[in-house]
Tab-separated table of C-alpha atoms and ligand atoms in Angstrom:
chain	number	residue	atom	x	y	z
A	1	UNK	CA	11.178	131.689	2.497
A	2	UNK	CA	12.350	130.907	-1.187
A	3	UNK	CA	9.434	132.194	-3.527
A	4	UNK	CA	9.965	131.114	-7.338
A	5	UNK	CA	8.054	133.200	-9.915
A	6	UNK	CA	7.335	132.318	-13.211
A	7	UNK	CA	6.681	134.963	-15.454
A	8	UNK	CA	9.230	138.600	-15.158
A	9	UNK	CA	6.511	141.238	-15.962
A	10	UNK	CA	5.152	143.738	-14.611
A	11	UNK	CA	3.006	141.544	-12.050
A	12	UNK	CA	5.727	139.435	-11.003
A	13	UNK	CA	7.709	142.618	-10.054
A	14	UNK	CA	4.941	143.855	-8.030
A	15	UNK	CA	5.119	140.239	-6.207
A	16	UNK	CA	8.720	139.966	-5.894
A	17	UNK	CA	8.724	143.830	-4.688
A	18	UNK	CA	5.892	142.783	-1.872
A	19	UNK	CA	7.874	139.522	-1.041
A	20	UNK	CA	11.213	141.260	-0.335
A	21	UNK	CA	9.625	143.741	2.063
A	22	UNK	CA	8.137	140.393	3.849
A	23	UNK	CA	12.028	139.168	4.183
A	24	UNK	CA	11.424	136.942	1.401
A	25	UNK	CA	14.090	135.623	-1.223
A	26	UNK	CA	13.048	135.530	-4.954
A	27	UNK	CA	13.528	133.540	-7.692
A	28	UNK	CA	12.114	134.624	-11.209
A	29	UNK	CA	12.114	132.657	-14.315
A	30	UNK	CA	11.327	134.816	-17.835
A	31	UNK	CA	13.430	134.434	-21.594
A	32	UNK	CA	14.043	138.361	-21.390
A	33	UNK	CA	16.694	138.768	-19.134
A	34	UNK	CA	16.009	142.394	-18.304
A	35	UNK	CA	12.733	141.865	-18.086
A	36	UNK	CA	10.702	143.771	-14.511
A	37	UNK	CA	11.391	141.682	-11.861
A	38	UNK	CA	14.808	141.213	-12.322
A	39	UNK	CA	14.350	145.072	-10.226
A	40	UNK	CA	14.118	142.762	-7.259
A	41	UNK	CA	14.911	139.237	-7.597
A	42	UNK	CA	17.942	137.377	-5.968
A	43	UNK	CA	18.737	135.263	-9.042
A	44	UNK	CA	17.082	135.082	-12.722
A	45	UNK	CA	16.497	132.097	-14.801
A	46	UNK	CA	16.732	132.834	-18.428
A	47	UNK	CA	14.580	130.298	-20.224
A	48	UNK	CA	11.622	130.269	-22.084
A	49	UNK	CA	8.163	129.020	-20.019
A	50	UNK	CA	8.292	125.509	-21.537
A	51	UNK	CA	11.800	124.679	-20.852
A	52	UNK	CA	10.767	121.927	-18.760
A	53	UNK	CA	14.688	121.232	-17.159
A	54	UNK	CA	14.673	124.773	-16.176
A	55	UNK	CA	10.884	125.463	-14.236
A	56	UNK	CA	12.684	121.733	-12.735
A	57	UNK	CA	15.802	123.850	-12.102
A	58	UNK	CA	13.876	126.613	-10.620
A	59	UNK	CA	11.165	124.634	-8.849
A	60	UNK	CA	13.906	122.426	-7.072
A	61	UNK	CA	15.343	126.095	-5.220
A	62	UNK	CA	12.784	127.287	-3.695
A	63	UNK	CA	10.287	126.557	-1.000
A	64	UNK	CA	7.093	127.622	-3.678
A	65	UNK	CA	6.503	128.543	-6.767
A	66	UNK	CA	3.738	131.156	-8.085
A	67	UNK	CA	3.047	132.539	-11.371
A	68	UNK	CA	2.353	136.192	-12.919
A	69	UNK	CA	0.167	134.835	-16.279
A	70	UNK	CA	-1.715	131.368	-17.256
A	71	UNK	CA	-0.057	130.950	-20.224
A	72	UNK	CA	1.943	128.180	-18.646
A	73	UNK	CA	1.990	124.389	-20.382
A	74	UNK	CA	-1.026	122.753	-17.611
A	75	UNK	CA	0.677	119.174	-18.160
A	76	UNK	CA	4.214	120.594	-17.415
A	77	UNK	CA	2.600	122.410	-13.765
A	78	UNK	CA	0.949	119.080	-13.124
A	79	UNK	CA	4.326	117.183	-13.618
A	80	UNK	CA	5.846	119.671	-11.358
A	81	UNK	CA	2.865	119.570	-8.764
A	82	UNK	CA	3.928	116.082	-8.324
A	83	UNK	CA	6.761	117.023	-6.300
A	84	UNK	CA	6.704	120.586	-5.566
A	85	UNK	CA	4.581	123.369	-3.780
A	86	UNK	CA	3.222	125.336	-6.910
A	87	UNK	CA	0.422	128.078	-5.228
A	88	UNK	CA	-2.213	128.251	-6.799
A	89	UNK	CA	-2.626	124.902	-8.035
A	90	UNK	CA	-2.501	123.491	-11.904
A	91	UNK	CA	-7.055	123.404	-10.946
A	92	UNK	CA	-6.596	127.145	-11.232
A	93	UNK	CA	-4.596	127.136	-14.395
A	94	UNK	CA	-6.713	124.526	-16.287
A	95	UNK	CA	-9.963	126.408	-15.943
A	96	UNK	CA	-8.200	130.094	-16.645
A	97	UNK	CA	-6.246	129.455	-19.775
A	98	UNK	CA	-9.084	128.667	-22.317
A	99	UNK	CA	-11.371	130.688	-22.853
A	100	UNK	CA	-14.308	128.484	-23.751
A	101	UNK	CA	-13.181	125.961	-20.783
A	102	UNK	CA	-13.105	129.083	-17.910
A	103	UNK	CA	-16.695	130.011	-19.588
A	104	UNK	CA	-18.281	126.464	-19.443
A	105	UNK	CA	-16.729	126.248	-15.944
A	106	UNK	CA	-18.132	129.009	-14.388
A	107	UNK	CA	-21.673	128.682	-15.940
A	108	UNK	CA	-21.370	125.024	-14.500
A	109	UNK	CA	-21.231	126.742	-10.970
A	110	UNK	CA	-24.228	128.546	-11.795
A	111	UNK	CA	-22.972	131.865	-12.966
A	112	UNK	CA	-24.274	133.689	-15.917
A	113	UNK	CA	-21.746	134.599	-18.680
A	114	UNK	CA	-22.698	135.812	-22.462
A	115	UNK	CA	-23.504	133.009	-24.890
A	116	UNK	CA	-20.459	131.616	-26.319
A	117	UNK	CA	-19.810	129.235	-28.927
A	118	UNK	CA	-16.354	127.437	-30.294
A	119	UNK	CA	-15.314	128.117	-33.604
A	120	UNK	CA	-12.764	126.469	-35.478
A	121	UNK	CA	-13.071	128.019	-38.930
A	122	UNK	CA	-13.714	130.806	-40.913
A	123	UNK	CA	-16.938	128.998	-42.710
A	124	UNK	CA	-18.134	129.002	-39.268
A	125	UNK	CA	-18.347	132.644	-39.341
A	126	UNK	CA	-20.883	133.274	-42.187
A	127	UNK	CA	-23.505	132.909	-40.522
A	128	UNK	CA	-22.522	135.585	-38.250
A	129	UNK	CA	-22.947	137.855	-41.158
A	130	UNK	CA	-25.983	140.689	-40.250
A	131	UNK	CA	-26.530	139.002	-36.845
A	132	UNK	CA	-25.035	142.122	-35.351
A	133	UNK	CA	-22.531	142.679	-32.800
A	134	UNK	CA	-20.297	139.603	-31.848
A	135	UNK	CA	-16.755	139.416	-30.421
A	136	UNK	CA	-14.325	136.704	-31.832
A	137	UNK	CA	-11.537	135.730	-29.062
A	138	UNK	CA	-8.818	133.278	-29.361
A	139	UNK	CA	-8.998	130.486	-26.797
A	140	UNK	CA	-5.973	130.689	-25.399
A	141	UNK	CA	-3.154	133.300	-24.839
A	142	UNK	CA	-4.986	136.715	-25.063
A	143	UNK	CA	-4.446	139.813	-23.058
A	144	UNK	CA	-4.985	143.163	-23.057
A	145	UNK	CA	-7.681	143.130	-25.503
A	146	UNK	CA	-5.126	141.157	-28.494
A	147	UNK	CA	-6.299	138.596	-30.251
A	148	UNK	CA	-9.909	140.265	-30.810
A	149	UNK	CA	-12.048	141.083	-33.356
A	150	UNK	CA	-15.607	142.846	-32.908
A	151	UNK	CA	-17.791	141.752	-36.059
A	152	UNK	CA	-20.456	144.160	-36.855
A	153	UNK	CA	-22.938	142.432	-39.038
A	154	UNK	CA	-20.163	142.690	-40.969
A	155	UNK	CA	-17.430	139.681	-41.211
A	156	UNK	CA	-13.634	141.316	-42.149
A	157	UNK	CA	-10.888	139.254	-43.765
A	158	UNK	CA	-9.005	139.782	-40.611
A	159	UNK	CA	-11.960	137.859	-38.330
A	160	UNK	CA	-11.605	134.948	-41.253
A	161	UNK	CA	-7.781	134.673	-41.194
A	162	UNK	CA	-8.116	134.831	-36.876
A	163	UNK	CA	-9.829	132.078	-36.616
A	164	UNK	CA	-8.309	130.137	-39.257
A	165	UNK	CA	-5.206	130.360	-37.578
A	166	UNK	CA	-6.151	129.842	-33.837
A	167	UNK	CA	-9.319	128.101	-32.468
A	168	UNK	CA	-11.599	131.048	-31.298
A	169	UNK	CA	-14.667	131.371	-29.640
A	170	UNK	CA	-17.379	133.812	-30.458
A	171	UNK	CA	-19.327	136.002	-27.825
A	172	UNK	CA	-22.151	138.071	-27.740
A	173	UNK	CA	-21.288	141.719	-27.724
A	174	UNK	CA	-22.548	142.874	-24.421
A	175	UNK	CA	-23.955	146.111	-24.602
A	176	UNK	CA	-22.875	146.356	-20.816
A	177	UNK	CA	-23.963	149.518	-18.087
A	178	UNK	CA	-20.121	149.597	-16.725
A	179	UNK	CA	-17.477	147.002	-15.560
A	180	UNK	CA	-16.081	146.057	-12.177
A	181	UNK	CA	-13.537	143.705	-11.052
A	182	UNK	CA	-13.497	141.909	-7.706
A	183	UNK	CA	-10.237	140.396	-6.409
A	184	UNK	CA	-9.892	137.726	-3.906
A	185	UNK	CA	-7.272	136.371	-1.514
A	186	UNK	CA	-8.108	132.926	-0.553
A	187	UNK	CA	-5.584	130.902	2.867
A	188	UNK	CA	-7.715	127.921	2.890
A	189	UNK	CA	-11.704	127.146	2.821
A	190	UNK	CA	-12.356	129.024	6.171
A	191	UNK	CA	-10.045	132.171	5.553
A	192	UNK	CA	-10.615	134.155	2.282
A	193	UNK	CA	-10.581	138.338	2.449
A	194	UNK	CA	-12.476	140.495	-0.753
A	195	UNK	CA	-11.083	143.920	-1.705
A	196	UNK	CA	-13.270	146.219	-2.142
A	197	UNK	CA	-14.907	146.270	-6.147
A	198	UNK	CA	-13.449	148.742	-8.239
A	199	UNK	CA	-15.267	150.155	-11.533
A	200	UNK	CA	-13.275	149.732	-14.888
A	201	UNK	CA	-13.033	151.367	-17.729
A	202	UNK	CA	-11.013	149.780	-20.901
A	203	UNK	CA	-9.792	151.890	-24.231
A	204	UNK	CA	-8.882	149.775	-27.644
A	205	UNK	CA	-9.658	146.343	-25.045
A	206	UNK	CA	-6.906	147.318	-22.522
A	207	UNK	CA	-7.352	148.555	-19.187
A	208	UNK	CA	-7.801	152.426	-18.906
A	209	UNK	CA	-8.823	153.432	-15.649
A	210	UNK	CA	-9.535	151.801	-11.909
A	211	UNK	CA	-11.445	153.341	-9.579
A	212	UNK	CA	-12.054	152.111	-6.174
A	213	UNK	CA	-14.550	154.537	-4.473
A	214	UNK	CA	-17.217	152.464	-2.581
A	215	UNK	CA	-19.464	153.365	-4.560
A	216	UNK	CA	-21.009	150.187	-6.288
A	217	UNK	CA	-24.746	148.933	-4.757
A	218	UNK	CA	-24.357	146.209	-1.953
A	219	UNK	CA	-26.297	144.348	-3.984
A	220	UNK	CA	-23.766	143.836	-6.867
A	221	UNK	CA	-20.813	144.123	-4.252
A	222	UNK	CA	-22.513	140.977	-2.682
A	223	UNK	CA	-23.406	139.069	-5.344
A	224	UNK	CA	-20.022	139.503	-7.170
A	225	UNK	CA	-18.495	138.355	-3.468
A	226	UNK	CA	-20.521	135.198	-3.454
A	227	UNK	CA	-19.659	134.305	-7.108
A	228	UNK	CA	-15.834	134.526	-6.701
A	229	UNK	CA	-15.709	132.950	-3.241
A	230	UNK	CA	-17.556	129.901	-5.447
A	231	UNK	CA	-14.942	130.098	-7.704
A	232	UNK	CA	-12.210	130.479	-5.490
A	233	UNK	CA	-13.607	127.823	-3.178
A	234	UNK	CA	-14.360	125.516	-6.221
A	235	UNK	CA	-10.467	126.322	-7.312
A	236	UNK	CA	-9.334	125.802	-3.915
A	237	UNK	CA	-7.402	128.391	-4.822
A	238	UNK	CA	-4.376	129.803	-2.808
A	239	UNK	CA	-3.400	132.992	-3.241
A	240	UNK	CA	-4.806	136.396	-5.104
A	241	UNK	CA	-7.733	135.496	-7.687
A	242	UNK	CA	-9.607	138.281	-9.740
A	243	UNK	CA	-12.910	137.876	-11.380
A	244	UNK	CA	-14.110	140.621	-14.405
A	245	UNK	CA	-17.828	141.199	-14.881
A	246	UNK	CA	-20.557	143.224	-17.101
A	247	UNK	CA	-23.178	144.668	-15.204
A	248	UNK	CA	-26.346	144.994	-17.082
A	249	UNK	CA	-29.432	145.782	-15.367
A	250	UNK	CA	-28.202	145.340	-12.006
A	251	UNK	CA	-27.278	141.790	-13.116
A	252	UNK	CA	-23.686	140.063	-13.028
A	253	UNK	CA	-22.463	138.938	-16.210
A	254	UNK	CA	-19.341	136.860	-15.486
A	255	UNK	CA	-16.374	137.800	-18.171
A	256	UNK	CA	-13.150	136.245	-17.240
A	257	UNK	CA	-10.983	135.412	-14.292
A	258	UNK	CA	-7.013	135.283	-13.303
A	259	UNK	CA	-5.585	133.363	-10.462
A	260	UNK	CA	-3.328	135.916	-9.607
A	261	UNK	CA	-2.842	139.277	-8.854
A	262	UNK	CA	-4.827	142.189	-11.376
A	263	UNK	CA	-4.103	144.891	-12.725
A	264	UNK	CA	-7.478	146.164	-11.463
A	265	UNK	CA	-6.171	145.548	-8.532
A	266	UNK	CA	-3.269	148.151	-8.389
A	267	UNK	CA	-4.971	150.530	-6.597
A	268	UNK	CA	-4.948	148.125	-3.251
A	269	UNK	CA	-1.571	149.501	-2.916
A	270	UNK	CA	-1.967	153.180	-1.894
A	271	UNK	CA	-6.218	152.654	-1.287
A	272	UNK	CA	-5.635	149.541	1.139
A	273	UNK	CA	-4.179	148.680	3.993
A	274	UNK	CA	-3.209	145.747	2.724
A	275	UNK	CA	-2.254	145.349	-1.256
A	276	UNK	CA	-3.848	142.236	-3.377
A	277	UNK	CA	0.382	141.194	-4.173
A	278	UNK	CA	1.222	141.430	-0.236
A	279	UNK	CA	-2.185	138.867	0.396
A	280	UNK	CA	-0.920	136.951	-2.326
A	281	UNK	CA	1.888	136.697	-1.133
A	282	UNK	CA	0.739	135.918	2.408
A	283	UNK	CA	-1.288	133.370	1.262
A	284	UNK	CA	1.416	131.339	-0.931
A	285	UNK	CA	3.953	131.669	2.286
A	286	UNK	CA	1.060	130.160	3.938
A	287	UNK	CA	0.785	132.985	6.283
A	288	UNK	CA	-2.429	134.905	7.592
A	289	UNK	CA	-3.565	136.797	5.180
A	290	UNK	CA	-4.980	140.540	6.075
A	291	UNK	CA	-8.751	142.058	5.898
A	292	UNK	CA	-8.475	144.526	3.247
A	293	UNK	CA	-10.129	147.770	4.353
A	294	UNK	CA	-10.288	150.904	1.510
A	295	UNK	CA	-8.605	153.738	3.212
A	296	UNK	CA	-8.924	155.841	0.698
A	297	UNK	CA	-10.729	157.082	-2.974
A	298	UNK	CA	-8.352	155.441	-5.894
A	299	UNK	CA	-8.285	156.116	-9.171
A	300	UNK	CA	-5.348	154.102	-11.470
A	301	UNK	CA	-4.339	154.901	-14.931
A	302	UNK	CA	-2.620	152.502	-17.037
A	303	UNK	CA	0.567	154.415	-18.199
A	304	UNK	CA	0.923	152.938	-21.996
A	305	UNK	CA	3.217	152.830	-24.607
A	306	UNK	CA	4.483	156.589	-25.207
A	307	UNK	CA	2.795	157.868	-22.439
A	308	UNK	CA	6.029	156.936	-20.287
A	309	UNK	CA	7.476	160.096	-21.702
A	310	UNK	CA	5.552	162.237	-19.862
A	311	UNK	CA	7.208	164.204	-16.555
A	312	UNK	CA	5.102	162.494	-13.861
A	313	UNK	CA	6.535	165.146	-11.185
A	314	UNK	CA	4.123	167.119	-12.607
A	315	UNK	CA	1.097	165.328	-11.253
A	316	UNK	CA	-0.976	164.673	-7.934
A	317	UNK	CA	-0.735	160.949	-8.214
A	318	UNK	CA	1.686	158.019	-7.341
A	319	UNK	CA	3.730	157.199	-10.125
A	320	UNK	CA	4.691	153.374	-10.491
A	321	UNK	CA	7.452	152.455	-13.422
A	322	UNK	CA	7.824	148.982	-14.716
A	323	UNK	CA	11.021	149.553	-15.910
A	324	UNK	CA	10.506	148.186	-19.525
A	325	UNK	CA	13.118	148.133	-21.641
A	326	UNK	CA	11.160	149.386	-25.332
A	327	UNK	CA	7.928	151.354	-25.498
A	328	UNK	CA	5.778	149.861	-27.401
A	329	UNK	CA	2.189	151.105	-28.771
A	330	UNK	CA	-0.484	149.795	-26.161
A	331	UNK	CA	2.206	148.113	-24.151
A	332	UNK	CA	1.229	148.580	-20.148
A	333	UNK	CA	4.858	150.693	-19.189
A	334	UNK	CA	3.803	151.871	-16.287
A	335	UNK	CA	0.621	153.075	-13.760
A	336	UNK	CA	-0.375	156.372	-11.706
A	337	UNK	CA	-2.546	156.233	-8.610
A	338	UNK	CA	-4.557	159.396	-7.679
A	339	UNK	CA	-5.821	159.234	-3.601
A	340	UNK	CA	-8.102	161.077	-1.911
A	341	UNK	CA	-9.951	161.269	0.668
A	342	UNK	CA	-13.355	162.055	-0.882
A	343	UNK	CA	-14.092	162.021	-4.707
A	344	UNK	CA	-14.140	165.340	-5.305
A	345	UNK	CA	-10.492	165.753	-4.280
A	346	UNK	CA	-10.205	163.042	-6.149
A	347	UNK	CA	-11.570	163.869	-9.671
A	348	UNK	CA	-9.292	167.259	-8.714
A	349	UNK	CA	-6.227	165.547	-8.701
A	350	UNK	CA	-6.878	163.609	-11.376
A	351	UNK	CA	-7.888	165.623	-13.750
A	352	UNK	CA	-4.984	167.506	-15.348
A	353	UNK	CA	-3.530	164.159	-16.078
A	354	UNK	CA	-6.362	162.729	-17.754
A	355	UNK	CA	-6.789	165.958	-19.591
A	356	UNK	CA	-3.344	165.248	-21.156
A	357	UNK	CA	-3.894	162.416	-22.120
A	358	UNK	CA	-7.110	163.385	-24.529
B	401	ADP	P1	-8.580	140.376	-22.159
B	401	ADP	O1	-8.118	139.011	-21.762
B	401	ADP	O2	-7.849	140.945	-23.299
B	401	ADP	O3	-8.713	141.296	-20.967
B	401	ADP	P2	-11.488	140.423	-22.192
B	401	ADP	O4	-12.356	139.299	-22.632
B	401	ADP	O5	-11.541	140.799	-20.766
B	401	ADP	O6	-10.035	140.092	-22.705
B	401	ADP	O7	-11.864	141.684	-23.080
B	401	ADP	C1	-11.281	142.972	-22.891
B	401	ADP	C2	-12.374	144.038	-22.827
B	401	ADP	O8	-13.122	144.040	-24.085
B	401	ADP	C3	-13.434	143.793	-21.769
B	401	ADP	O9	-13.010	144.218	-20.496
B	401	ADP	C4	-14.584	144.598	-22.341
B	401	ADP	O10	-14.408	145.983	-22.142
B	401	ADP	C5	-14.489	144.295	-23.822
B	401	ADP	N1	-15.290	143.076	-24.107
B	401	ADP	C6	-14.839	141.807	-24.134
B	401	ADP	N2	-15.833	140.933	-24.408
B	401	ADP	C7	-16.951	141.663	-24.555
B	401	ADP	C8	-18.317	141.351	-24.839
B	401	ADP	N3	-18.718	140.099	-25.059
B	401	ADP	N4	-19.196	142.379	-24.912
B	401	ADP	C9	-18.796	143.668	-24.703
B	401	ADP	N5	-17.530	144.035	-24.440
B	401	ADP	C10	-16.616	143.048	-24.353
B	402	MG	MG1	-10.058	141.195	-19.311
């Protein structure tokens, strides 16, 4: 088939990599034109992601389109909907994009998230002086931890000027146990596969670490399955979705959500028999899509910014390069997957690396 991705990063390339190896042609659409996936796609449309005539352009060559990030314009994908196979649907994008909108959502389906408010401006904010720990988020468009500001009874000039700029909401500060990620492939309402949960660690609000060791209770395992097959279900989503939560006393607390494949999720590539991009994948070709079974221990480490420069020869793990053109500081270059097949061998192979990195 013809798959048309929108979005050239890192995520896309991973798709587009997948897609090839399942005799698929690709199609990717990103401004930069040496952006990741252009690694592996067949042709590249330079244009930014709301040059309507071009998604049209790209949309009109292929046999369906998926995306890498939600950051697309919703009224544009439903335009586009009208006459073209877009997987997962412009449902999925409305209720990922905004932050207070996903939040609302998901509590609406019955799942606990931390109390959230709207804010507009920055006069809003004063009485969030000595109320202790808060986090201020911009609605739309964050990633990676930008676009935050933790106010400690304390409110900076930055936290004013945020949220005087872009609409924000305000969150609770969660003074969470650990963090774990489930990801999702959902075919239809009868055929969805979980991966198994992995256990998350962040540094500076972007992704650190991944591990993937079967370790977490059944207990959270199966309540974190049933609340992302509601979403999913809810979504009628098809393809990869992931789901981020705080666990806190053995109870779920529901963060965010992506309707696509995760970085959380990299591990499913050496750990599983089946990765969360070839499911995705599957599922957008609508194809049968695979019972993921752990294989192995993971462990993934984000490679970022000058980290890059290091000789990953050197170590025990897989090394995966996404090729981007500038380092930047905290920009995701790259990842490194350490397997094993119990976790001792795994925290052994692991741990010169993350001893560097200190
Ligand atoms: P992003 O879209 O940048 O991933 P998140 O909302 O997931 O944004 O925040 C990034 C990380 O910041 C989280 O994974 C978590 O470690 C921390 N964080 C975010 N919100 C909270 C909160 N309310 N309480 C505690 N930690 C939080
Ligand atoms: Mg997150």
């Amino acid at each position: 088939m013809k798959i048309g991705i929108i979005g050239g990063g890192q995520l896309g390339m991973m798709m587009a990599s997948c897609a090839k190896e399942l005799g698929h042609t690709i199609y990717s659409l990103d401004p930069s034109p040496e952006c990741s996936i252009t690694k592996y796609s067949d042709k590249h449309f330079i244009c930014n992601f709301d040059d309507k005539l071009c998604l049209n352009n790209l949309c009109k060559e292929v046999d369906v389109v998926t995306y890498e990030f939600e950051n697309i314009d919703y009224d544009t994908l439903v335009e586009l909907e009208k006459s073209y196979n877009i997987k997962p649907s412009s449902k999925a994008l409305l209720f990922t994009q905004n932050r207070f909108v996903e939040k609302t959502y998901v509590n609406e389906l019955g799942i606990n998230t931390v109390d959230f408010k709207k804010i507009h401006n920055s006069q809003q904010l004063t009485k969030y002086e000595n109320k202790g720990k808060f986090i201020l988020k911009t609605l739309c468009g964050g990633y990676d931890g930008k676009g935050q500001i933790m106010l400690d009874n304390i409110v900076c000039e930055n936290a004013r000027k945020l949220v005087n700029r872009y609409p924000c909401i305000i969150e609770k500060f969660v003074d969470f146990d650990y963090e774990i990620s489930i990801i999702v492939t959902r075919l239809n309402s009868y055929e969805l596969e979980f991966f198994p949960i992995c256990l998350n660690e962040h540094r500076s609000g972007i992704l650190f670490t991944s591990t993937a060791t079967n370790n977490i209770s059944k207990t959270i395992e199966n309540k974190a399955r049933e609340y992302a097959s509601t979403i999913a279900q809810d979504l009628e989503i098809v393809g990869t979705l992931a789901v981020e939560f705080f666990v806190k006393d053995e109870e779920l607390i529901f963060n965010e959500m992506a309707p696509r494949p995760h970085n959380s999720g990299h591990y499913t590539i050496e750990g599983c028999n089946v990765s969360q991009f070839e499911n995705h994948i599957l599922a957008i070709t609508n194809s049968k899509i695979i019972k993921p079974i752990l294989n192995n221990k993971c462990l993934m480490v984000n490679v970022i910014g000058d980290d890059i420069k290091r000789d990953f020869s050197k170590y025990e793990g897989v090394f995966h390069d996404y090729y981007k053109n500038e380092i930047k500081p905290g920009r995701k270059m790259g990842h490194i997957t350490f397997v094993a097949n119990n976790i001792d061998e795994l925290n052994e192979k692991s741990e010169k690396y993350l001893e560097e990195l200190q």
